[in-house]
Coordinates of C-alpha atoms and ligand atoms in Angstrom, one line a residue:
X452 CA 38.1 9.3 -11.0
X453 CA 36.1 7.6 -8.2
X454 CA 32.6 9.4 -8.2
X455 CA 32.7 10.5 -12.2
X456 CA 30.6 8.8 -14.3
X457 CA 30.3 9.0 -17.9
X458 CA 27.4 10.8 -19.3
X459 CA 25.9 11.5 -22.6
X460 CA 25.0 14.5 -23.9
X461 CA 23.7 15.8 -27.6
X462 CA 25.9 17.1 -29.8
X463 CA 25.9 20.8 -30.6
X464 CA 23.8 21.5 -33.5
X465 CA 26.4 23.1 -36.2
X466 CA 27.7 22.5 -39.5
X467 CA 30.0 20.3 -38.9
X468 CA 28.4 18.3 -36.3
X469 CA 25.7 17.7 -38.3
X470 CA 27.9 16.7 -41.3
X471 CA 29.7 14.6 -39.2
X472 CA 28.8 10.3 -40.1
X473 CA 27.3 8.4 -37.4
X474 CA 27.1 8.5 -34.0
X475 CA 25.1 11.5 -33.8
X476 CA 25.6 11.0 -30.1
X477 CA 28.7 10.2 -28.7
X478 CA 30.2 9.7 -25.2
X479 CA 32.0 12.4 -23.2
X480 CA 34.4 11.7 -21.0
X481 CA 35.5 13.9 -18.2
X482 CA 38.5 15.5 -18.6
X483 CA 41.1 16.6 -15.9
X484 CA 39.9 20.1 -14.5
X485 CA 36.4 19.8 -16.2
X486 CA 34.7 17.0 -14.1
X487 CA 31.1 16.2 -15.6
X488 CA 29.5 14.5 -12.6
X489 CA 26.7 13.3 -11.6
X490 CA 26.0 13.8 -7.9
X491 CA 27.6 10.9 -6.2
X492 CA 29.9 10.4 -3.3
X493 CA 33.1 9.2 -2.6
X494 CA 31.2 5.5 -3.3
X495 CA 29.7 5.1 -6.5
X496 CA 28.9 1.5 -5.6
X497 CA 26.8 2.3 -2.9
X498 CA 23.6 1.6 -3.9
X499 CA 21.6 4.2 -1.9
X500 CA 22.5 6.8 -4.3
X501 CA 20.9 5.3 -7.2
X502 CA 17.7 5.0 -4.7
X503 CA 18.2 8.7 -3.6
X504 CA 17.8 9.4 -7.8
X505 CA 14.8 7.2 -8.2
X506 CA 13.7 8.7 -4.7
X507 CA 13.0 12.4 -5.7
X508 CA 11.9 11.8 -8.9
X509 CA 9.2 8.9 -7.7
X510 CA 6.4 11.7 -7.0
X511 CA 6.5 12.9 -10.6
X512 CA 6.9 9.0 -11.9
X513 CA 4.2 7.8 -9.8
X514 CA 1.4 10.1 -11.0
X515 CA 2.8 9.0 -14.4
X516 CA 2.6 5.2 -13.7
X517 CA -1.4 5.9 -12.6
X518 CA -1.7 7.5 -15.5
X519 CA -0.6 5.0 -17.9
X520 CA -2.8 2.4 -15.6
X521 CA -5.8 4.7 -16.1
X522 CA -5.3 5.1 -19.9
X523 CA -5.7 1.0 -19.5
X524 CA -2.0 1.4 -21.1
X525 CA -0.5 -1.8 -19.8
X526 CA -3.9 -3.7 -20.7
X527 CA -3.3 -2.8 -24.5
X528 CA 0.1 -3.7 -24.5
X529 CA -0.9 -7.2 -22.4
X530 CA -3.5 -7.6 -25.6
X531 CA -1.3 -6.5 -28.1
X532 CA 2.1 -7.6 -27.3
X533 CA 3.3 -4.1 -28.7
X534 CA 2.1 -1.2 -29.9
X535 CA 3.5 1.4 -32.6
X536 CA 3.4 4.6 -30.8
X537 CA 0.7 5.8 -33.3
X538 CA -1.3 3.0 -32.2
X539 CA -1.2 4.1 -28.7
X540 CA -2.1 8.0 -29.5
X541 CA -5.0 6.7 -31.3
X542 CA -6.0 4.3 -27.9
X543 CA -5.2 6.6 -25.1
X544 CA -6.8 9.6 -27.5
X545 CA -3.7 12.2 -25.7
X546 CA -2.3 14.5 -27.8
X547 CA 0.7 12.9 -29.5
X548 CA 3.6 15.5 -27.1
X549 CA 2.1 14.3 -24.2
X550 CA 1.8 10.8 -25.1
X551 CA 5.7 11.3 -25.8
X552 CA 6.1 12.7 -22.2
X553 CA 3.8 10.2 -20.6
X554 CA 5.6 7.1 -22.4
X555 CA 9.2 8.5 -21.4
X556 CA 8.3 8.8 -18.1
X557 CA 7.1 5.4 -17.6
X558 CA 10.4 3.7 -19.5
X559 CA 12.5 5.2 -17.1
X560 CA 10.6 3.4 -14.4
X561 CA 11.3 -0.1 -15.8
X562 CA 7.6 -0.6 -16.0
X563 CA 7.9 -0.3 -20.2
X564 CA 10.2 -1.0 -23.0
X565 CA 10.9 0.4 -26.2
X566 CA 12.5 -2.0 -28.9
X567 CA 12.7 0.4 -32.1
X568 CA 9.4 2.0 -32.5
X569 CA 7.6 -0.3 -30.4
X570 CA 6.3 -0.2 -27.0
X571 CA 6.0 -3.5 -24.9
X572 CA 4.9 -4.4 -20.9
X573 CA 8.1 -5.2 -18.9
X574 CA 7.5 -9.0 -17.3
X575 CA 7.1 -6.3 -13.8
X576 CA 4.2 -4.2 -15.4
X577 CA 2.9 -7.1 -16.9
X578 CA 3.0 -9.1 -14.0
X579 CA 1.4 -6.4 -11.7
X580 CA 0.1 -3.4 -13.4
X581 CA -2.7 -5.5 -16.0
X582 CA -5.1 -7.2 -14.2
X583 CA -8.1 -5.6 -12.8
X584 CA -9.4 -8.3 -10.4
X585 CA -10.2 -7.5 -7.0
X586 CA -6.6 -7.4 -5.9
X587 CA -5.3 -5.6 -8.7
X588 CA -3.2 -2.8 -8.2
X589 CA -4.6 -0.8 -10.0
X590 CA -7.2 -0.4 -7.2
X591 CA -4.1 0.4 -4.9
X592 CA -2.7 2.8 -6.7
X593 CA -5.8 4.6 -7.6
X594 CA -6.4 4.7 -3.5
X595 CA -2.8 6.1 -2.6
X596 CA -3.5 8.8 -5.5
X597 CA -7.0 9.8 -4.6
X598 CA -6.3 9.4 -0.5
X599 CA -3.2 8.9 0.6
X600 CA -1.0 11.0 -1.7
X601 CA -2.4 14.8 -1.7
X602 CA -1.8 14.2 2.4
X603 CA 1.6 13.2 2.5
X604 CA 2.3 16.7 1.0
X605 CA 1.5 18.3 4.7
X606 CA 4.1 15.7 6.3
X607 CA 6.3 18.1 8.1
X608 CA 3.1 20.2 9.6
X609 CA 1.8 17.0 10.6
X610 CA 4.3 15.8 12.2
X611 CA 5.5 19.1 14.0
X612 CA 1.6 19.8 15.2
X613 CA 1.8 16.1 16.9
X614 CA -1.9 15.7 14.7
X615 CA -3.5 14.8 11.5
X616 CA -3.7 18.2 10.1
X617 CA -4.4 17.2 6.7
X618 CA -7.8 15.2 7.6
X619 CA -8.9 19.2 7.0
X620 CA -9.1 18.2 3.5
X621 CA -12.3 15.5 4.5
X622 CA -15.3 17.0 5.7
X623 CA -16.8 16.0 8.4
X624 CA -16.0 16.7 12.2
X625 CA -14.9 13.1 13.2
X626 CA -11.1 12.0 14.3
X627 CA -10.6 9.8 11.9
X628 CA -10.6 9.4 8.5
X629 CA -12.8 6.2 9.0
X630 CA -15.0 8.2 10.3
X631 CA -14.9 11.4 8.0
X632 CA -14.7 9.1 4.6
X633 CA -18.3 8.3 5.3
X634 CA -19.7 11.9 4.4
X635 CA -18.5 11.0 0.7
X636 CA -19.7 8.0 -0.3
X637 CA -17.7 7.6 -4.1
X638 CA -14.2 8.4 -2.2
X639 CA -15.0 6.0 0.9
X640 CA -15.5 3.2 -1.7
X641 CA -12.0 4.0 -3.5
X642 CA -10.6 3.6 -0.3
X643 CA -12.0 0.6 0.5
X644 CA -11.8 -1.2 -3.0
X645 CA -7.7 0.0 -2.1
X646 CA -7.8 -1.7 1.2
X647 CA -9.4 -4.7 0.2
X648 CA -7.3 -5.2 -3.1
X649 CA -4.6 -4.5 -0.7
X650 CA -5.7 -7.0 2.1
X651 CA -6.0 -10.0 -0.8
X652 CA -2.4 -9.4 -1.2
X653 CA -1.2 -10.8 2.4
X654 CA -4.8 -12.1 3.6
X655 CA -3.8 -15.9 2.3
X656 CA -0.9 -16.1 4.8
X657 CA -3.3 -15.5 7.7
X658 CA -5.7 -17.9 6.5
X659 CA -3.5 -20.9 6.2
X660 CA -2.5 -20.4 9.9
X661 CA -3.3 -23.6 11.7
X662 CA -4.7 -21.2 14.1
X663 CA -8.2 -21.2 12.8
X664 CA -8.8 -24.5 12.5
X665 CA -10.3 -24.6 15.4
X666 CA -12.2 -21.5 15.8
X667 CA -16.0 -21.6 15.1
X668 CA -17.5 -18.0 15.5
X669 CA -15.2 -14.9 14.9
X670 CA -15.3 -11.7 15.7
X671 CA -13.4 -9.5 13.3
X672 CA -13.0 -6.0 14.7
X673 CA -12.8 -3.2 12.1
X674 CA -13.3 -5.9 9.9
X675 CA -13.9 -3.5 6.9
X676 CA -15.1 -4.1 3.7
X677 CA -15.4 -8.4 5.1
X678 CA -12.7 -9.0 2.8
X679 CA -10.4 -11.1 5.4
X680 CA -14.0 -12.9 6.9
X681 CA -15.0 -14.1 3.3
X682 CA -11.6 -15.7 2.9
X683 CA -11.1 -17.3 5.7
X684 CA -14.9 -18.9 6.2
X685 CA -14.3 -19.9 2.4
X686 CA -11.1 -21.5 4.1
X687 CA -13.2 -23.2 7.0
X688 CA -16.6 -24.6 6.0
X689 CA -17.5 -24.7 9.8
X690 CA -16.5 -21.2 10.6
X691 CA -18.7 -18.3 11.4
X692 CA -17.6 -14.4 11.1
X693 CA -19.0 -10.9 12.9
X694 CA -17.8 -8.1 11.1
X695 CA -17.5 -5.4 13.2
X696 CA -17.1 -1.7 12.2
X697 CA -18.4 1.8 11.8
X698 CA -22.1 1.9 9.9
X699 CA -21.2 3.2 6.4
X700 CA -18.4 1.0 6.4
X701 CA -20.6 -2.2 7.4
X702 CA -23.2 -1.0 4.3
X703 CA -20.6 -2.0 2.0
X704 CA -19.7 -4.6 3.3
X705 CA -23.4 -5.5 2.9
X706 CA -23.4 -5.2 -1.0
X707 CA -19.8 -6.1 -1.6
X708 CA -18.3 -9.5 -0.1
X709 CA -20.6 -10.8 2.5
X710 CA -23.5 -12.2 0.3
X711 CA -21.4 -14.6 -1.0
X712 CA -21.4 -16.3 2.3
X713 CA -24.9 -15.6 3.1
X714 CA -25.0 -16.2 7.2
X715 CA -21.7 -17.3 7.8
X716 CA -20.4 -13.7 7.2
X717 CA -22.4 -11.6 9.3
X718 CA -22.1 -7.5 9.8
X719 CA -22.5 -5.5 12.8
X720 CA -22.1 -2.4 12.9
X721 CA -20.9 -0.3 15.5
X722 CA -17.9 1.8 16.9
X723 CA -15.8 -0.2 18.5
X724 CA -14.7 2.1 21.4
X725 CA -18.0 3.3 22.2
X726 CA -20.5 -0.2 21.7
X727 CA -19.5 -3.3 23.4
X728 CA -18.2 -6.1 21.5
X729 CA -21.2 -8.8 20.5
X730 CA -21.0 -11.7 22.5
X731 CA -20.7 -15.3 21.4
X732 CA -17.2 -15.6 19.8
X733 CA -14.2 -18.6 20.8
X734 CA -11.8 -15.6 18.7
X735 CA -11.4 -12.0 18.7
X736 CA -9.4 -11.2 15.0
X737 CA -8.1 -7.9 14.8
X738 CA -6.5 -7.2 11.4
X739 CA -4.9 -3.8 9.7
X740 CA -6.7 -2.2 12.9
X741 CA -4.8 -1.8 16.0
X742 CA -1.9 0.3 14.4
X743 CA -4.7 3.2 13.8
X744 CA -4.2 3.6 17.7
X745 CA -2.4 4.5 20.4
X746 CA -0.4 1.8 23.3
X747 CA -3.2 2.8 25.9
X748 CA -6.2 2.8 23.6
X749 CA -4.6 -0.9 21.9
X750 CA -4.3 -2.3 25.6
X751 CA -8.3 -0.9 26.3
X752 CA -9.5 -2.5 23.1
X753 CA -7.2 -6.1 23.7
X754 CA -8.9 -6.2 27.3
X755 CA -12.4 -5.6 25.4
X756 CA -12.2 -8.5 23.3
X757 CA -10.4 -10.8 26.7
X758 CA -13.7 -9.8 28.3
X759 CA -15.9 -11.2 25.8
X760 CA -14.3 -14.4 25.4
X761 CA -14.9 -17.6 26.9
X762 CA -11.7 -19.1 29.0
X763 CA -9.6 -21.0 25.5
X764 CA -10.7 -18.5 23.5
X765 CA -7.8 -16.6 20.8
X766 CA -7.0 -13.2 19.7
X767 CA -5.3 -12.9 16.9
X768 CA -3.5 -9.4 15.4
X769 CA -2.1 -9.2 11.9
X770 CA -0.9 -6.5 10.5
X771 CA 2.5 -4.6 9.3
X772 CA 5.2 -4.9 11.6
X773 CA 8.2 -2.4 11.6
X774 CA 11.7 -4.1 11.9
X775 CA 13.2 -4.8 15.8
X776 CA 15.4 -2.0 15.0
X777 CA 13.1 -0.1 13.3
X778 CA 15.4 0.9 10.7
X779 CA 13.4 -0.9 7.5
X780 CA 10.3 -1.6 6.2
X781 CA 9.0 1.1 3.4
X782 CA 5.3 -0.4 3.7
X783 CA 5.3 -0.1 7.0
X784 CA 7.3 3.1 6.7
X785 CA 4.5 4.4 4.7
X786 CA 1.9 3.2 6.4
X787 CA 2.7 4.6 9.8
X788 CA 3.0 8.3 7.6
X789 CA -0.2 7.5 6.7
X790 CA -1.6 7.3 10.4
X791 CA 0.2 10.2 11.9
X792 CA -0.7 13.1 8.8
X793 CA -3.9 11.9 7.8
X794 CA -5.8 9.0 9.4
X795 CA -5.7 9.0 12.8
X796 CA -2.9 11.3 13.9
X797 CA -1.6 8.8 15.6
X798 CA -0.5 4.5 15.6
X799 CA 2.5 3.2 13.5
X800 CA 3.3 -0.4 12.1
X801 CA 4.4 -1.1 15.9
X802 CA 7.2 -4.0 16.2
X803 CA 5.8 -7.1 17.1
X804 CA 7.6 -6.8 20.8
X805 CA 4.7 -4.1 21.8
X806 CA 2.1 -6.1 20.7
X807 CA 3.3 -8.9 22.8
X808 CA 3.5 -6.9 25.6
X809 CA 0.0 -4.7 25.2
X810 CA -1.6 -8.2 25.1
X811 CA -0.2 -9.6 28.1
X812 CA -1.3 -6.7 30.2
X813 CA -4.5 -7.2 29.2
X814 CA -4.7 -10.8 30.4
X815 CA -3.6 -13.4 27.4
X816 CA -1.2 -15.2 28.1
X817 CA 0.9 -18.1 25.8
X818 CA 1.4 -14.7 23.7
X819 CA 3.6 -15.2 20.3
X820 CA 4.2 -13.7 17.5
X821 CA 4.6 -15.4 14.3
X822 CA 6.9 -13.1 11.8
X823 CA 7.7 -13.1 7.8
X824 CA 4.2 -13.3 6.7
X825 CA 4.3 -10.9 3.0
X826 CA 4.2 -7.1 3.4
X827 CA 6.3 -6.6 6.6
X828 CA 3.3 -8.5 8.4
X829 CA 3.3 -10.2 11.4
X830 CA 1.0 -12.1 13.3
X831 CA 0.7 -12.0 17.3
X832 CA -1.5 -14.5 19.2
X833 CA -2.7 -14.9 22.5
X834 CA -5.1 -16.9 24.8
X835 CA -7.7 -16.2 27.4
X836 CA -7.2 -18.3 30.4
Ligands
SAM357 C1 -7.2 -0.5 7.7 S1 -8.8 -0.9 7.8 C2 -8.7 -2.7 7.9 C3 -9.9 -3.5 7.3 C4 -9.7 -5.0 7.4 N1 -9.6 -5.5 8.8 C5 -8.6 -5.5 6.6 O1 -7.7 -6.1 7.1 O2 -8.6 -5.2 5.4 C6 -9.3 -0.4 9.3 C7 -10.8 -0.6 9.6 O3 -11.1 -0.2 10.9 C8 -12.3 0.5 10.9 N2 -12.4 1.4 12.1 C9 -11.6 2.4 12.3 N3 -12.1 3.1 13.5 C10 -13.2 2.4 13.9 C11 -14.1 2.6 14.9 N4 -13.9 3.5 15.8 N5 -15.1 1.7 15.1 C12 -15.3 0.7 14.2 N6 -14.4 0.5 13.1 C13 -13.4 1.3 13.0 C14 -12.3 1.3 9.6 O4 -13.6 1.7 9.2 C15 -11.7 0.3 8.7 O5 -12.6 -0.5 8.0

């Protein structure tokens, strides 16, 4: 019997099934020479099975989750407690099949629960799926649907053409999707609401390193939206930060986070293979950035910032790291998808060993890394001598 499981199906609708008292359902059991199985192996136990189930139905049950989180569902049921599926039809306004369709699809997830009539927030949803603060999840999620999502669809020509075939879909003649995201501005500031919601989630691990203590003007390179500056000069009153990236990028980071710090955030803007880093920093911080590249083109980039700094000065690089063995990890797994099909056609969440070694050949030395920082991140530190 190992690999049957018992299933439940309706009963026929006849006469006397439907005469029949209570259960309407009831349990069917496999009988010998008529197995009713579900598709499992020899090991039932094993839990990648269940994963393989949750696996090739997550597409469908991701667009579903969104959905709920764009109808504000899990914000009603946070205000309410519970909601009468009536009430919901008359908040979400969907046409009451769909509603039924939507609601079904999000129980199986875990994310809600029915209790009679009633629909309710599991402790995860409400936990993660009702706020709306800048490191909500929402903000994620809406990124990975609007950006990430439609690419991951052109995996397996990606991966075969050795490119990032699907950047096709983003106009623009650029390499990057960095680059590309600039010639529409409403989708460039998804992505970067995404990335900075994102960021806030394993940004406070970085900023308590003892590392910066120290450090009194930073240069963050592809520093982004200034998401990681503004937390980390909040951190350390006497800290200064240059945030370095492409122009469009820089003009948000103009009106989003860096007028909150006034002159201690600064922007400059700039492409940080072609225009020499600015001058003037004791660190070089390069965060979520170096695993859009390749080895050589991380080595070039390390030396860059080695030449601009003073003899003592740090680089730091945090970012997703993918396990020694590089057998786990499903952010960095992701991520490094990401990278090869859509964003730069190249780079992974490299294992912290290749950082070491990139930044040792170009010149730091006392090189470390620090590991089990959230998110499969790691940090990796070196010194100028
Ligand atoms: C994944 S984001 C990381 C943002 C930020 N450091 C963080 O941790 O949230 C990568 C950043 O690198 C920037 N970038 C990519 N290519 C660049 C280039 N050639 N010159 C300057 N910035 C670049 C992008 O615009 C983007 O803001």
């Amino acid at each position: 019997m190992r690999g049957l499981r018992t299933i439940e199906l309706p009963l026929p609708r006849n006469e006397r099934a439907a005469r029949r008292p209570s259960p309407a359902r009831r349990a069917v059991r496999p009988t010998k020479g008529l197995p009713m199985r579900e598709d499992t192996g020899p090991d039932t136990d094993d839990p990648a099975y269940e994963r393989f189930h949750f696996l090739v139905n997550a597409p469908a049950l991701f667009n579903a989750v969104v959905t709920a989180v764009e109808l504000d569902v899990f914000r009603c049921l946070a205000d309410r407690g519970s909601a009468s599926f009536e009430d919901l039809r008359q908040f979400t306004g969907l046409p009451a099949h769909q509603l039924r369709v939507l609601l079904h699809a999000v129980c199986t997830t875990g994310l809600l629960e029915r209790h009679g009539g009633d629909y309710a927030n599991s402790r995860v949803a409400g936990t993660l799926l009702v706020s709306d603060g800048p490191d909500a999840w929402r903000h994620i999620l809406t990124g990975w649907k609007e950006v990430y999502f439609p690419a991951f669809a052109r995996t397996g020509e990606a991966l075969r053409a050795g490119t990032n075939t699907a950047l096709d879909a983003h106009p623009g003649t650029e390499p990057t999707l960095y680059g590309r995201l600039a010639h529409d501005p409403p989708l460039e500031a998804v992505f970067h609401r995404a990335m900075s919601a994102f960021t806030l989630k394993s940004v406070d691990a970085l900023v308590a390193h003892e590392g910066f203590a120290d450090v009194r003007a930073l240069l963050d390179v592809g520093g982004g939206d200034g998401t990681t500056s503004t937390r980390l000069t909040a951190r350390y009153p006497r800290l200064t930060s240059t945030v370095f990236d492409i122009p469009s990028v820089s003009k948000i980071a103009e009106q989003t986070t860096a007028p909150d710090f006034g002159e201690r955030v600064r922007v400059h803007p700039g492409d940080l293979f072609a225009d020499p880093f600015p001058p003037g920093h004791d660190a070089v911080l390069f965060s979520h950035v170096l695993e859009i590249f390749s080895g050589e083109q991380i080595t070039a980039l390390l030396a860059k910032a080695h030449s601009v700094l003073p003899s003592g000065g740090r680089v730091f690089v945090y970012g997703y790291n993918v396990s020694e063995d590089e057998t786990r990890g499903w952010y960095s797994a992701r991520l490094s998808l990401y990278l090869n099909v859509l964003a730069s056609g190249q780079g992974m969440a490299y294992p912290a060993r290749d950082y070491e070694r990139w930044m040792s050949e170009a010149g730091f030395t006392g090189v470390r890394t620090l590991t089990g920082f959230p998110y499969e991140h790691g940090l990796t530190l070196g010194t100028k001598a």
